[in-house]
């Protein structure tokens, strides 16, 4: 790990990974042992490793999986999440999008929005609604350093200030939104994959067939090439953003937030985007 000036064996890597996570949890005041945590698990390496580690560290952590109805890919994702639930003896809740509304393939056909954008919307909506209704104080996701820096780069290149103000590892609870945290934000994809492998966590390796939009994949590759030449760039890009740029935004600017007229979830418009999606699909 040139960016940390470290080279470790498997056992030491696990120790290092766990200590580093604890430090991140503390540094950003993510949660305490009193919190009821809901881990959003996709069946992938990051979120399953996160759930595993939080349980190992003695946190009260249940999980939520959204079954997106994407054929075999979704079936496998659910199965991997179920397998870990059995191993951890921890509760896994499942929201079935096909029953609640319609699967992603169907939703995509009925709207002009891209599959990834619809998927992001239904996930965010369900994480928040489920957590609040069931009394969870924090939602934890498995976003890693590669996820965060690629989206940061894309938002910088487009000067998308709205998103640049919200790329924080912690979003505090506000006006109907449950607190959101990303405890793995400082780990690269390789590091979380290695931690999962070393702990015998079976995860889904395939990419979603709709896959991430091509630009995200391209930005990740680009950042990896820069990282190879200048180790430490990714971590610095992210940490300096948190230290220097994020504080310049007024994060508590939620003056425009109302309650959706239909479902009561927080929304900047009278009817939230999830309910609008619902209206289109039942038509
Ligand atoms: P992604 O947007 O696919 O890169 O995933 C980012 C994070 O969102 C993952 O690490 C999970 O914590 C969460 N997530 C993604 N897909 C699902 C899903 N189908 N169900 C529950 N959580 C998910
Ligand atoms: Zn609504």
mmCIF file with all atom_site columns, N, CA, C and O in Angstrom, residues 12 26 49-50 96 114 175 199 216-217 219:
data_model
loop_
_atom_site.group_PDB
_atom_site.id
_atom_site.type_symbol
_atom_site.label_atom_id
_atom_site.label_alt_id
_atom_site.label_comp_id
_atom_site.label_asym_id
_atom_site.label_entity_id
_atom_site.label_seq_id
_atom_site.pdbx_PDB_ins_code
_atom_site.Cartn_x
_atom_site.Cartn_y
_atom_site.Cartn_z
_atom_site.occupancy
_atom_site.B_iso_or_equiv
_atom_site.pdbx_formal_charge
_atom_site.auth_seq_id
_atom_site.auth_comp_id
_atom_site.auth_asym_id
_atom_site.auth_atom_id
_atom_site.pdbx_PDB_model_num
ATOM 1  N N  . UNK A 1 12  ? -1.727  -8.974  9.618   1.00 0.00 ? 12  UNK A N  1
ATOM 2  C CA . UNK A 1 12  ? -1.503  -7.566  9.981   1.00 0.00 ? 12  UNK A CA 1
ATOM 3  C C  . UNK A 1 12  ? -2.416  -6.632  9.206   1.00 0.00 ? 12  UNK A C  1
ATOM 4  O O  . UNK A 1 12  ? -2.820  -5.588  9.697   1.00 0.00 ? 12  UNK A O  1
ATOM 5  N N  . UNK A 1 26  ? -14.415 7.411   14.652  1.00 0.00 ? 26  UNK A N  1
ATOM 6  C CA . UNK A 1 26  ? -14.212 8.393   15.699  1.00 0.00 ? 26  UNK A CA 1
ATOM 7  C C  . UNK A 1 26  ? -13.992 9.795   15.106  1.00 0.00 ? 26  UNK A C  1
ATOM 8  O O  . UNK A 1 26  ? -14.609 10.773  15.548  1.00 0.00 ? 26  UNK A O  1
ATOM 9  N N  . UNK A 1 49  ? -18.590 -6.456  3.773   1.00 0.00 ? 49  UNK A N  1
ATOM 10 C CA . UNK A 1 49  ? -17.437 -6.341  4.682   1.00 0.00 ? 49  UNK A CA 1
ATOM 11 C C  . UNK A 1 49  ? -17.761 -5.350  5.804   1.00 0.00 ? 49  UNK A C  1
ATOM 12 O O  . UNK A 1 49  ? -17.390 -5.561  6.965   1.00 0.00 ? 49  UNK A O  1
ATOM 13 N N  . UNK A 1 50  ? -18.475 -4.295  5.470   1.00 0.00 ? 50  UNK A N  1
ATOM 14 C CA . UNK A 1 50  ? -18.834 -3.291  6.475   1.00 0.00 ? 50  UNK A CA 1
ATOM 15 C C  . UNK A 1 50  ? -19.756 -3.885  7.541   1.00 0.00 ? 50  UNK A C  1
ATOM 16 O O  . UNK A 1 50  ? -19.546 -3.706  8.741   1.00 0.00 ? 50  UNK A O  1
ATOM 17 N N  . UNK A 1 96  ? -38.628 -5.499  -1.562  1.00 0.00 ? 96  UNK A N  1
ATOM 18 C CA . UNK A 1 96  ? -38.726 -6.017  -2.923  1.00 0.00 ? 96  UNK A CA 1
ATOM 19 C C  . UNK A 1 96  ? -39.321 -4.948  -3.832  1.00 0.00 ? 96  UNK A C  1
ATOM 20 O O  . UNK A 1 96  ? -40.513 -4.672  -3.769  1.00 0.00 ? 96  UNK A O  1
ATOM 21 N N  . UNK A 1 114 ? -32.196 7.454   -16.949 1.00 0.00 ? 114 UNK A N  1
ATOM 22 C CA . UNK A 1 114 ? -31.253 6.346   -17.058 1.00 0.00 ? 114 UNK A CA 1
ATOM 23 C C  . UNK A 1 114 ? -31.508 5.356   -15.921 1.00 0.00 ? 114 UNK A C  1
ATOM 24 O O  . UNK A 1 114 ? -31.914 5.757   -14.825 1.00 0.00 ? 114 UNK A O  1
ATOM 25 N N  . UNK A 1 175 ? -34.583 17.272  9.230   1.00 0.00 ? 175 UNK A N  1
ATOM 26 C CA . UNK A 1 175 ? -35.907 17.362  8.597   1.00 0.00 ? 175 UNK A CA 1
ATOM 27 C C  . UNK A 1 175 ? -36.389 16.087  7.915   1.00 0.00 ? 175 UNK A C  1
ATOM 28 O O  . UNK A 1 175 ? -36.633 16.071  6.708   1.00 0.00 ? 175 UNK A O  1
ATOM 29 N N  . UNK A 1 199 ? -11.436 -12.599 5.099   1.00 0.00 ? 199 UNK A N  1
ATOM 30 C CA . UNK A 1 199 ? -12.367 -13.030 6.129   1.00 0.00 ? 199 UNK A CA 1
ATOM 31 C C  . UNK A 1 199 ? -13.397 -14.037 5.606   1.00 0.00 ? 199 UNK A C  1
ATOM 32 O O  . UNK A 1 199 ? -14.396 -14.317 6.278   1.00 0.00 ? 199 UNK A O  1
ATOM 33 N N  . UNK A 1 216 ? -18.386 6.951   -14.906 1.00 0.00 ? 216 UNK A N  1
ATOM 34 C CA . UNK A 1 216 ? -17.875 6.580   -13.569 1.00 0.00 ? 216 UNK A CA 1
ATOM 35 C C  . UNK A 1 216 ? -16.710 5.600   -13.700 1.00 0.00 ? 216 UNK A C  1
ATOM 36 O O  . UNK A 1 216 ? -15.681 5.761   -13.054 1.00 0.00 ? 216 UNK A O  1
ATOM 37 N N  . UNK A 1 217 ? -16.895 4.590   -14.555 1.00 0.00 ? 217 UNK A N  1
ATOM 38 C CA . UNK A 1 217 ? -15.856 3.588   -14.766 1.00 0.00 ? 217 UNK A CA 1
ATOM 39 C C  . UNK A 1 217 ? -14.595 4.260   -15.320 1.00 0.00 ? 217 UNK A C  1
ATOM 40 O O  . UNK A 1 217 ? -13.480 3.994   -14.877 1.00 0.00 ? 217 UNK A O  1
ATOM 41 N N  . UNK A 1 219 ? -13.660 7.440   -15.027 1.00 0.00 ? 219 UNK A N  1
ATOM 42 C CA . UNK A 1 219 ? -13.002 8.281   -14.010 1.00 0.00 ? 219 UNK A CA 1
ATOM 43 C C  . UNK A 1 219 ? -12.226 7.430   -13.002 1.00 0.00 ? 219 UNK A C  1
ATOM 44 O O  . UNK A 1 219 ? -11.159 7.816   -12.549 1.00 0.00 ? 219 UNK A O  1
#
